[in-house]
CSV table of C-alpha atoms and ligand atoms in Angstrom, one decimal:
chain,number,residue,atom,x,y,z
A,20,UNK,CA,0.0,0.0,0.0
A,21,UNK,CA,1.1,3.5,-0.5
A,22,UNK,CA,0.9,5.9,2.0
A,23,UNK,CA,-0.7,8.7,0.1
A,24,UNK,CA,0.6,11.6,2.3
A,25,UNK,CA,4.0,10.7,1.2
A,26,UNK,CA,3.6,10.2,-2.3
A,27,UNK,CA,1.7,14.0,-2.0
A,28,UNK,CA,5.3,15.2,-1.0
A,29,UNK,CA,7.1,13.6,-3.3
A,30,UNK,CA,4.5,14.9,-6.0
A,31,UNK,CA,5.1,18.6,-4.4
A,32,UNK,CA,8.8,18.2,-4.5
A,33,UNK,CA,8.8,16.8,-7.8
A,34,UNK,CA,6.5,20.3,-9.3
A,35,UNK,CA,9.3,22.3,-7.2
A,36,UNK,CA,11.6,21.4,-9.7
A,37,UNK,CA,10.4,22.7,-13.1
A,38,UNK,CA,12.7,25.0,-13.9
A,39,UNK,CA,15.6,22.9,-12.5
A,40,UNK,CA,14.3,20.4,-15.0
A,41,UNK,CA,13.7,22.8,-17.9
A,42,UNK,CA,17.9,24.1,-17.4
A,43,UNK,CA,19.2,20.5,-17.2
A,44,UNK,CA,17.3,20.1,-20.6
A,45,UNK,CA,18.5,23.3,-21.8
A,46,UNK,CA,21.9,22.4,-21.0
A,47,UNK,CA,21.4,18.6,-22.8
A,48,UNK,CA,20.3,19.9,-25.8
A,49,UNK,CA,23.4,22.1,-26.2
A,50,UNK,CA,25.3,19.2,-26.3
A,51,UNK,CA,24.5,16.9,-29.6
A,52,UNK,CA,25.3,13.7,-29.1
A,53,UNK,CA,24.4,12.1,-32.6
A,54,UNK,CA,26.1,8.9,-33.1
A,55,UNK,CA,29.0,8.1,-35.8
A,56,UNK,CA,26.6,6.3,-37.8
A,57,UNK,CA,24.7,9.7,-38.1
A,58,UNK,CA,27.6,11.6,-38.9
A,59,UNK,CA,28.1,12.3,-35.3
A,60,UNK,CA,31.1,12.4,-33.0
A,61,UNK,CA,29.1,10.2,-30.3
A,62,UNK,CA,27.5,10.6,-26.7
A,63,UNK,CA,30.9,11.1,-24.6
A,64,UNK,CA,30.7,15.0,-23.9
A,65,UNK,CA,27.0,14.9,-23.5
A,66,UNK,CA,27.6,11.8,-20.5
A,67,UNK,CA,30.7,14.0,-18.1
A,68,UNK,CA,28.3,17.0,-18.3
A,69,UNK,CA,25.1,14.7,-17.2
A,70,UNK,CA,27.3,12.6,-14.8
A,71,UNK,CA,29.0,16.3,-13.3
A,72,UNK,CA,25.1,16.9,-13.0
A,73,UNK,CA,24.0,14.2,-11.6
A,74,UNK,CA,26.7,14.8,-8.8
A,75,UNK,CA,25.4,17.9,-8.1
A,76,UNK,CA,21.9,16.7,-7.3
A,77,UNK,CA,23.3,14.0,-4.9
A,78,UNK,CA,23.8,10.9,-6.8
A,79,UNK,CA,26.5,9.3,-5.6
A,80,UNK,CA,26.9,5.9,-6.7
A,81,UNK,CA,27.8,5.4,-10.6
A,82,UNK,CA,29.0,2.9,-12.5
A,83,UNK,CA,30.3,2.7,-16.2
A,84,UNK,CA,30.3,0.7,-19.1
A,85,UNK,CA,31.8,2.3,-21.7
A,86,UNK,CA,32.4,0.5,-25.2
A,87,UNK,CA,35.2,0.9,-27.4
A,88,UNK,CA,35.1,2.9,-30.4
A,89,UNK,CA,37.0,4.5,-32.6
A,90,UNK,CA,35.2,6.1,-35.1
A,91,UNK,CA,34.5,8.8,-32.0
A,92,UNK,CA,37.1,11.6,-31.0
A,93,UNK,CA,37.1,10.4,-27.3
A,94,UNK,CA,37.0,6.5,-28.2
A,95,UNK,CA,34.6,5.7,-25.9
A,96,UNK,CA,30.2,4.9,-26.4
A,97,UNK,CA,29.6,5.8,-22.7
A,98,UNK,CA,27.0,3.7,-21.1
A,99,UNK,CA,26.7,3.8,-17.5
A,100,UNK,CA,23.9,3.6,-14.4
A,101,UNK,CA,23.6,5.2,-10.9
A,102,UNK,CA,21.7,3.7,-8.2
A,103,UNK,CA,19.9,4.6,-4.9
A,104,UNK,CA,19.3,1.6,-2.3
A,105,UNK,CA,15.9,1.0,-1.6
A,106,UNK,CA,14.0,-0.7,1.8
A,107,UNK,CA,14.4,-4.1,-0.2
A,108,UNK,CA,16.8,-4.5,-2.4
A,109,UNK,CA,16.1,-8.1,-3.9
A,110,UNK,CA,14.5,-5.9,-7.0
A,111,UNK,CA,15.4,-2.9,-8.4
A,112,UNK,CA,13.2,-0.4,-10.7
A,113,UNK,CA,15.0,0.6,-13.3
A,114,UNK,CA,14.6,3.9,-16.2
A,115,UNK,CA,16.9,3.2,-19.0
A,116,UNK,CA,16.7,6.1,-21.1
A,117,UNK,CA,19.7,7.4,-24.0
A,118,UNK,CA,22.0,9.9,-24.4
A,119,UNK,CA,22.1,9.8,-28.6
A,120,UNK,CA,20.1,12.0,-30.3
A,121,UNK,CA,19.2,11.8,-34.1
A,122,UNK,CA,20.8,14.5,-36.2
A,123,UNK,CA,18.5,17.8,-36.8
A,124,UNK,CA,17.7,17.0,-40.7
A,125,UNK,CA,16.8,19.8,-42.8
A,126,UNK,CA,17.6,23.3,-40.5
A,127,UNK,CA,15.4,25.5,-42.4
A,128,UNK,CA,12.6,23.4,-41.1
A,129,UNK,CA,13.3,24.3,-37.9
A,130,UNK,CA,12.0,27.7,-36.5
A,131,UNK,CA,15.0,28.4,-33.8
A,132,UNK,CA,18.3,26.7,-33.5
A,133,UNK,CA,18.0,23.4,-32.6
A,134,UNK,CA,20.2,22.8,-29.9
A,135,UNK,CA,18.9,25.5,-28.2
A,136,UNK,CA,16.3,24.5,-26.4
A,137,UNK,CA,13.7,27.3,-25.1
A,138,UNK,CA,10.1,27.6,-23.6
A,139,UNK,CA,7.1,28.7,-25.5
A,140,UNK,CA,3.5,27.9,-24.6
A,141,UNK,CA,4.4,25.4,-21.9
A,142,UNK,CA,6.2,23.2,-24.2
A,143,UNK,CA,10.2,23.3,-24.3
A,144,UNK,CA,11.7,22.9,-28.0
A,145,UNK,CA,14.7,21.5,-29.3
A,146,UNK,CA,16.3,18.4,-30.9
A,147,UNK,CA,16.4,15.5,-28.0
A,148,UNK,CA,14.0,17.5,-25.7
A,149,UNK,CA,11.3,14.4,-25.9
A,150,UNK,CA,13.3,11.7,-27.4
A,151,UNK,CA,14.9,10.5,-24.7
A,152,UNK,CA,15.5,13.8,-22.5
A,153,UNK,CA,11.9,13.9,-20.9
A,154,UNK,CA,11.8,11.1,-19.2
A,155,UNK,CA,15.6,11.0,-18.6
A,156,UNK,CA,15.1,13.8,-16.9
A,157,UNK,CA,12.1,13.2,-15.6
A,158,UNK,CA,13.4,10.0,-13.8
A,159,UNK,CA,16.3,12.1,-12.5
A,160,UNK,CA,14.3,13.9,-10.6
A,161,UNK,CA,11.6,11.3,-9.5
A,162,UNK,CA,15.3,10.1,-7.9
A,163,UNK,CA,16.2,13.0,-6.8
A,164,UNK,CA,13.0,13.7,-4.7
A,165,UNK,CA,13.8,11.0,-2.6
A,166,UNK,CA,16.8,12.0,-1.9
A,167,UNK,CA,15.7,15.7,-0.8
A,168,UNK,CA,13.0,14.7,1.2
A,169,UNK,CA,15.0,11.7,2.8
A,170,UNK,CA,12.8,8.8,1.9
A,171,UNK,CA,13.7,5.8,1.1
A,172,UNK,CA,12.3,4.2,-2.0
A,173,UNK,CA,10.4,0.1,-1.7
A,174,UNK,CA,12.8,-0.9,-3.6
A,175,UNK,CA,16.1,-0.1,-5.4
A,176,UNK,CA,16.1,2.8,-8.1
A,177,UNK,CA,18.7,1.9,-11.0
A,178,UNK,CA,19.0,4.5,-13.8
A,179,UNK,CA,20.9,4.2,-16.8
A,180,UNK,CA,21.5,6.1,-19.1
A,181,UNK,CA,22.8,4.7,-22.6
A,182,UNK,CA,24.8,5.2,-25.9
A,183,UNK,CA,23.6,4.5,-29.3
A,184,UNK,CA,20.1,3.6,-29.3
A,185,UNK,CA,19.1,5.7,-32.3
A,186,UNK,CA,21.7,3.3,-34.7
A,187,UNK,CA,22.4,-0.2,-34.0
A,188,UNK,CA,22.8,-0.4,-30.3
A,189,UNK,CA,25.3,-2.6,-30.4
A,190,UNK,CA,27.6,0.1,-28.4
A,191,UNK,CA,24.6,1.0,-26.1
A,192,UNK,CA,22.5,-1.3,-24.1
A,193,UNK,CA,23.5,-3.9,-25.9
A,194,UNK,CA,27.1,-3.9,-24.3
A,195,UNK,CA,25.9,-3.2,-21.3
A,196,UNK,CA,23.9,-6.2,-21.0
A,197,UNK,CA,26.7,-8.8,-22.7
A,198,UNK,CA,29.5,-7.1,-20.5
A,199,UNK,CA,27.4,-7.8,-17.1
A,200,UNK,CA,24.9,-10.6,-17.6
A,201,UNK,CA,23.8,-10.0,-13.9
A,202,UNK,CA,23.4,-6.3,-13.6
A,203,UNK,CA,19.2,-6.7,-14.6
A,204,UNK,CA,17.7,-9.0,-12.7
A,205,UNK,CA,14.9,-11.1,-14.0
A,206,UNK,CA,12.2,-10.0,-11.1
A,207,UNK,CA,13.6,-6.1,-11.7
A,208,UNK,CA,10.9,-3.8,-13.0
A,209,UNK,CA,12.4,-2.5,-16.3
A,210,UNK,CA,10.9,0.6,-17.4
A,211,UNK,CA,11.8,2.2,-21.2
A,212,UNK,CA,10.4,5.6,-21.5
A,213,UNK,CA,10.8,6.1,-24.9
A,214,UNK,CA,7.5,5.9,-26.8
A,215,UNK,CA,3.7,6.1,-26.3
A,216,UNK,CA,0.7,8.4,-27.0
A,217,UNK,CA,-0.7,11.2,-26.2
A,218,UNK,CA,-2.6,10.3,-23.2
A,219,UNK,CA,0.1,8.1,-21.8
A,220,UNK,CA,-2.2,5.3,-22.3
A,221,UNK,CA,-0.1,3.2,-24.4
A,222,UNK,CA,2.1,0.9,-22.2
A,223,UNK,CA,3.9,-1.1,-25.2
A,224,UNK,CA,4.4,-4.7,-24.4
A,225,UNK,CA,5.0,-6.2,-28.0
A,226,UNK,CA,7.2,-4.5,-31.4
A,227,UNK,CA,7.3,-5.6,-34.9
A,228,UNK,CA,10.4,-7.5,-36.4
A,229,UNK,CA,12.7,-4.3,-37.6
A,230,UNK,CA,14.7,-4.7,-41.2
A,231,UNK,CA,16.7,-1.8,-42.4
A,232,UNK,CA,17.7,-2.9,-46.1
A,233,UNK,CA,20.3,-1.0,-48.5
A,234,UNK,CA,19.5,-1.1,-52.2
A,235,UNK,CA,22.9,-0.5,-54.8
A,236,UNK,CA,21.9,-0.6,-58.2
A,237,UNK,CA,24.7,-0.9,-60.3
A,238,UNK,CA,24.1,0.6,-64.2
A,239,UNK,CA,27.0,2.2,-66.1
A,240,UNK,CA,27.7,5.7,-66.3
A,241,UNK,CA,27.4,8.3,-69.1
A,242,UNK,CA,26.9,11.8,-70.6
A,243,UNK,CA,23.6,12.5,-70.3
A,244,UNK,CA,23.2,13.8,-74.0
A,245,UNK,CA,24.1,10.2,-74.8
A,246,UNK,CA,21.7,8.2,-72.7
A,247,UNK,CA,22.2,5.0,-75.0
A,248,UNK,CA,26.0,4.7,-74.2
A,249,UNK,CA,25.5,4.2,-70.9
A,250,UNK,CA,22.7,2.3,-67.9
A,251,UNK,CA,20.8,4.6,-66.1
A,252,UNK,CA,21.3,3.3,-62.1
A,253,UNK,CA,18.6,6.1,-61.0
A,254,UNK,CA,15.5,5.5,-63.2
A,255,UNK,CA,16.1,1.3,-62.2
A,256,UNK,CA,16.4,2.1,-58.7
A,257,UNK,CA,13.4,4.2,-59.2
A,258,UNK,CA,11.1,1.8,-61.0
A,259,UNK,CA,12.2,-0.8,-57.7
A,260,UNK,CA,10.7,1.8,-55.5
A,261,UNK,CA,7.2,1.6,-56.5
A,262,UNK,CA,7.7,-2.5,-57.4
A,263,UNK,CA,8.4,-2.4,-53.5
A,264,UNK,CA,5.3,-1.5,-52.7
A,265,UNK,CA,3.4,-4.6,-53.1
A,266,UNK,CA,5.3,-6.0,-50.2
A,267,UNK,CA,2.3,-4.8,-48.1
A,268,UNK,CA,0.2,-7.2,-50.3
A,269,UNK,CA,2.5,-10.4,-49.9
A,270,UNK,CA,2.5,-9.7,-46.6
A,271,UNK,CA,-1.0,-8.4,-45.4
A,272,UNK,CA,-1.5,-9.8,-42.0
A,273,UNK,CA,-3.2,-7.5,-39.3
A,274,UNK,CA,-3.3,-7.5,-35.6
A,275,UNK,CA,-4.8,-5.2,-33.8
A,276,UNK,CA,-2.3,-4.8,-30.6
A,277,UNK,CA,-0.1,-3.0,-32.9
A,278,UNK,CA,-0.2,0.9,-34.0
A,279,UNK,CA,-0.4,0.9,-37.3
A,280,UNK,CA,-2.3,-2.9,-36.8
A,281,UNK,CA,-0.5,-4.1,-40.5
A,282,UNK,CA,3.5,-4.5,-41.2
A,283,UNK,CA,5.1,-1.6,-43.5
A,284,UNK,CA,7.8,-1.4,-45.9
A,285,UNK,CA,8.8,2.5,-46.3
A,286,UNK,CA,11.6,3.7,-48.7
A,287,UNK,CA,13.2,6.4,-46.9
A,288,UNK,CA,17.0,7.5,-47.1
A,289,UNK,CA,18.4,8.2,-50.8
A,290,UNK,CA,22.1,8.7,-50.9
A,291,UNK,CA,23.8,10.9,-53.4
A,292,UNK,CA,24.4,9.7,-56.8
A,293,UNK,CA,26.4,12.1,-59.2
A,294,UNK,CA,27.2,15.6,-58.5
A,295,UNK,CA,26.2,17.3,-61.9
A,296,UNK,CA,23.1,17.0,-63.6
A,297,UNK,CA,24.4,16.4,-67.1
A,298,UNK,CA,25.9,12.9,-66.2
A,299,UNK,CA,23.4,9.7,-66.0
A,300,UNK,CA,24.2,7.4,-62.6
A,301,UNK,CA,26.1,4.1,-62.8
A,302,UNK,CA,25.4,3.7,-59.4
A,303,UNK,CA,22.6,4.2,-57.0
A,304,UNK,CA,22.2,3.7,-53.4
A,305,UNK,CA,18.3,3.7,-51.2
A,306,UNK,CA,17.4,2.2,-48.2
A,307,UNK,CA,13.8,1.2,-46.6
A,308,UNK,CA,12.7,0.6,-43.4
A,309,UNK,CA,10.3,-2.7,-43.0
A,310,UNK,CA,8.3,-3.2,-39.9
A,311,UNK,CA,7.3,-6.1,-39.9
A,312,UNK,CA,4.4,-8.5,-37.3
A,313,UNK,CA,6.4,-11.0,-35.7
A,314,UNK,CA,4.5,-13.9,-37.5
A,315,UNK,CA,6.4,-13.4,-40.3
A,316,UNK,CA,10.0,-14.3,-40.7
A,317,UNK,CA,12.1,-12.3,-42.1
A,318,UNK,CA,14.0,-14.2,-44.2
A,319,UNK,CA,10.9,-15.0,-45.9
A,320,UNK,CA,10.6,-11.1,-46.4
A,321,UNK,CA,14.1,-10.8,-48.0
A,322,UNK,CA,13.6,-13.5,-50.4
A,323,UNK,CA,10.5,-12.0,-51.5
A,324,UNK,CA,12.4,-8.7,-52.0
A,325,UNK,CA,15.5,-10.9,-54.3
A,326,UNK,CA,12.4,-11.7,-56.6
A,327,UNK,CA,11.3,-8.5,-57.3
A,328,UNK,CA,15.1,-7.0,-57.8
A,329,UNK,CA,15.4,-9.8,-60.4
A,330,UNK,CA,13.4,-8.9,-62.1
A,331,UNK,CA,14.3,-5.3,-61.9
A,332,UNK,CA,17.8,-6.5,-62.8
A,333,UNK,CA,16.6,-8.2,-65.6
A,334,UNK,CA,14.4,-5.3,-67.3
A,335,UNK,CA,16.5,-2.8,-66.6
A,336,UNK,CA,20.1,-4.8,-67.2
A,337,UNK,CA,21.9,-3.8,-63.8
A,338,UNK,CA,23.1,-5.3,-61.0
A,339,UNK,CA,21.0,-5.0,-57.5
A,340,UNK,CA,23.0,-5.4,-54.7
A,341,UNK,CA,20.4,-5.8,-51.3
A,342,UNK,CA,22.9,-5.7,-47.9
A,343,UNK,CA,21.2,-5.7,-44.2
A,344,UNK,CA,21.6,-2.6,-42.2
A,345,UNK,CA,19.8,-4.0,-39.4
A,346,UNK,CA,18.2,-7.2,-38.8
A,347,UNK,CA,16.0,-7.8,-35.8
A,348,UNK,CA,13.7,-10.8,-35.6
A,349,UNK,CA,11.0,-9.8,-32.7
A,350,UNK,CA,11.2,-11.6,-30.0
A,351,UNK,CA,8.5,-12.9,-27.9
A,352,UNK,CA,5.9,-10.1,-26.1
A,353,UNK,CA,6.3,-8.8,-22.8
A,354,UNK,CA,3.1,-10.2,-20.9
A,355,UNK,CA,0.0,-7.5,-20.2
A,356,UNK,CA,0.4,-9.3,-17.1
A,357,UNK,CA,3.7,-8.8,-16.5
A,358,UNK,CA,4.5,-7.0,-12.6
A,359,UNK,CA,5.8,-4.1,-14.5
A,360,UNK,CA,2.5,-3.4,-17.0
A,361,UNK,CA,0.8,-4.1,-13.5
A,362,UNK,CA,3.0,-0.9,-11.8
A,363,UNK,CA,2.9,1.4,-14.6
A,364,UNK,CA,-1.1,0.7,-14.8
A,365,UNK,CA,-1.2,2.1,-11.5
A,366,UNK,CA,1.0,4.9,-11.2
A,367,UNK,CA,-0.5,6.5,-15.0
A,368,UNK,CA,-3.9,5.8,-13.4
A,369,UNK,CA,-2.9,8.0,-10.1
A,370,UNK,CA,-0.9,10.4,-11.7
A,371,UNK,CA,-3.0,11.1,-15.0
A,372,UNK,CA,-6.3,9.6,-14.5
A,373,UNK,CA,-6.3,7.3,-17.6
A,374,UNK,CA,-6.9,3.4,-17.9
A,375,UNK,CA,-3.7,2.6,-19.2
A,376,UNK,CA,-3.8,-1.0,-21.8
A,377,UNK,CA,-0.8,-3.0,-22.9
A,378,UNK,CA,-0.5,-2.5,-27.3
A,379,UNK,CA,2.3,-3.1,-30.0
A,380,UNK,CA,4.0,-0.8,-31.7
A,381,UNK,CA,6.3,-1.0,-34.8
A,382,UNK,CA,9.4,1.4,-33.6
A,383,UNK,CA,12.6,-0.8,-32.8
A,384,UNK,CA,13.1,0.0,-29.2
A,385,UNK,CA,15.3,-1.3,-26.4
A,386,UNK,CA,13.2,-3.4,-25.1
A,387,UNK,CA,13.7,-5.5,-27.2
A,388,UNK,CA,16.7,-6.5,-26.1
A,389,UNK,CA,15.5,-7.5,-22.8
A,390,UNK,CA,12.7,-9.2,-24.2
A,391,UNK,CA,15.1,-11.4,-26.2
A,392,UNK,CA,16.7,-12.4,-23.1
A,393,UNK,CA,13.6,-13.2,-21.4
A,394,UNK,CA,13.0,-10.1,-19.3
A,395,UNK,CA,9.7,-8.3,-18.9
A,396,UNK,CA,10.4,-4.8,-20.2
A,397,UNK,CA,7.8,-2.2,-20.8
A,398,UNK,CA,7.9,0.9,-23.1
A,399,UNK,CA,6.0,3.5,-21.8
A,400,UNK,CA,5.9,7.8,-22.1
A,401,UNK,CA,3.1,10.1,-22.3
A,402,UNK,CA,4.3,11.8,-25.5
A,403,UNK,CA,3.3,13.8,-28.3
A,404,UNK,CA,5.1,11.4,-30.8
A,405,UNK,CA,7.1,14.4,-32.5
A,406,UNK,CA,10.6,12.9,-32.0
A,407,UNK,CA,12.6,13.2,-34.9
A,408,UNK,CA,10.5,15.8,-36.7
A,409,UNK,CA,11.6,19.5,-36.8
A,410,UNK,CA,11.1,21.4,-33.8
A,411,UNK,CA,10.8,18.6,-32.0
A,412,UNK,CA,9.5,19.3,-28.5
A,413,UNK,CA,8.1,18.1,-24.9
A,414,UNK,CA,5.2,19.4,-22.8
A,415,UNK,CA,6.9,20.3,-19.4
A,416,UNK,CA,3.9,19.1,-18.0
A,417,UNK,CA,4.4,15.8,-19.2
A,418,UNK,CA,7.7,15.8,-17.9
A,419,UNK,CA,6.8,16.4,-14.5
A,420,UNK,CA,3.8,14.1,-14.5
A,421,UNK,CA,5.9,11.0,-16.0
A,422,UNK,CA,8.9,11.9,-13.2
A,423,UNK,CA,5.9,11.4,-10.8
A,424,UNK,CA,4.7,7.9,-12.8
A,425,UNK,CA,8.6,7.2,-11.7
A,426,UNK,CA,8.1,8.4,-8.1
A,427,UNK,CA,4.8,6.6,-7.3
A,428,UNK,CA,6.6,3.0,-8.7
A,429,UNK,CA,9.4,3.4,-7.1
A,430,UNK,CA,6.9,3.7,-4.2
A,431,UNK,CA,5.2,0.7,-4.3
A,432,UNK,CA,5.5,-2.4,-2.8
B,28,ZN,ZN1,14.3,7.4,-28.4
């Protein structure tokens, strides 16, 4: 049982903090932390300015797990946690939230700098200011009020804070959990803040397979006045585009846990072919992003795509070269059951007065991972979904209302 009085001071501690909250954002946006895959020199700056933070608010135990590599200035993917002993300590609650952030895109988009982050209309803006600095944030100082008050939580408190979710994750959680195979325990409560709705209703228990495919089309290049003497790469890559598109037909299943309920198959970055316009493309490079349900394998879904190149490469006489850029068979759901869906249910019902229901969702998170190893993660934010659109933002509100979804868990028994 919770005793309401206290989780009515932690609540008022946790409000006392807004602005405290809004400048530790401020000061994490300032600091991008886009991964090499991205074009990025990593997360290692943004990590000694939270860690010098988190010092300052009173968190004293850390510990890292920092991966090696050196396509970063610094050498280093830092990965690392900080916890806070609880009354029992045979489970711990833990927030895993990441330090990369996905690079801005097109700046003109944006209406203000985006690594500035400022206040307008209750909602802070910025790149990384919801994805995954609200609820980092947020469970930073759901911690921290603890702390100031001088309660002691039902259980332990772990927070971690990652490297390179937004790419392959490999360096990130991933590392984390190979290097220490006993650092999550399978009764922890293991909390992933880093999608959901708009109510903070969604509590995501189950994700669709992920597939990340690069298309080369290989053609032969020429003056563009003289189509004949050459292959056009582009217009065959092109024509494969919209061939793709019947993927969602060979593959149609629907099930209605998941948001959108049917898998999807979207053609999205486009590298650079030639710099000039008078010179037709020998070579072409795409990439799509598959979602898939997890009924479907997705080696099934790759040999579906070698038929339709083939017969690209046949029409067109080029060569289609189809490599994997990430390959993630979904693993098994989390359970609507599960203690953690039962904990978050409560605490979103308290704290926002919404029925919250266990649903699937296609984005590739980190739980994942856990769920792979047979832990009972759950992925759950109250969130306006803008993360990785221009001026991206965060109601403070939510902020502060998902710190005290944090709070009231790490209250219960
Ligand atoms: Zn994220």
């Amino acid at each position: 049982m919770i005793d309401e009085n206290i989780f009515k001071r932690i609540s008022a501690r946790i409000d006392s903090y807004r602005n405290e909250m809004i400048e530790l954002q401020r000061g994490l946006c300032a600091i991008p932390a886009v991964g090499p895959d991205n074009g990025g020199d990593g997360e290692f700056l943004k990590a000694n300015f939270l860690k010098e933070k988190l010092r300052e608010l009173g968190f004293k135990n850390f510990k890292h797990y920092d991966a090696q590599d050196n396509r970063v200035k610094s050498g280093i993917r830092p990965n690392f946690i900080t916890t806070i002993a609880g009354k029992n300590n045979s489970k711990c609650v833990w927030v895993i939230t990441h330090l990369d952030i996905v690079p801005p895109g097109e700046i003109k988009l944006w209406s203000q700098d985006p690594y500035k982050a400022y206040v307008k209309n209750g909602y802070l803006f910025g790149r990384g200011v919801e994805d995954n600095q609200q609820d980092m944030v947020a469970s930073i100082f759901a911690a921290k009020a603890f702390i100031d008050e001088g309660l002691t939580s039902s259980h332990s408190i772990g927070l971690s804070f990652v490297a390179d979710e937004e790419t392959s994750g490999q360096m990130g959680l991933y590392y984390m959990m190979t290097t220490d195979e006993e650092l999550f325990g399978h009764n922890d409560l293991i909390i992933i803040p880093d999608s959901g709705n708009h109510q903070g209703s969604l509590i995501e228990i189950a994700e669709k397979s992920m597939l990340w495919l690069s298309f080369k089309t290989i053609g032969k290049q020429c003056h563009a006045s003289k189509p004949q003497l050459g292959n056009n790469a582009f217009t065959a890559a092109s024509y494969l585009v919209t061939k793709l598109a019947k993927l969602k037909k060979t593959f149609p299943k629907f099930n209605a846990l998941y948001d959108p309920p049917t898998s999807t198959f979207e053609p999205t970055k486009k590298d650079q072919n030639v710099a000039n316009i008078n010179t037709i493309p020998g070579e072409d490079i795409f990439y799509m992003d598959c979602r898939i349900l997890p009924d479907y394998n997705l080696d099934d879904v790759i040999n579906e795509i070698k038929k339709i190149t083939a017969k690209i490469e046949k029409k067109f006489k080029v060569n289609i070269e189809i490599s994997p850029v990430h390959f993630l068979q979904s693993p098994p759901p989390t359970s609507p059951d599960a203690p953690v869906v039962l904990a978050l249910q409560e605490a979103i019902s308290h704290v926002y007065g919404v029925k919250a229901f266990a649903g699937g969702v296609g984005a590739g998170t980190l739980a994942s991972y856990f769920r792979k190893k047979g832990y009972q993660a759950a992925v759950w934010s109250k969130t306006d979904q803008n993360a990785h659109q221009a001026d991206e933002n965060c109601l403070i509100d939510n902020m502060l209302g998902d710190a005290k979804v944090f709070a009231r868990i790490f209250l219960q028994d």
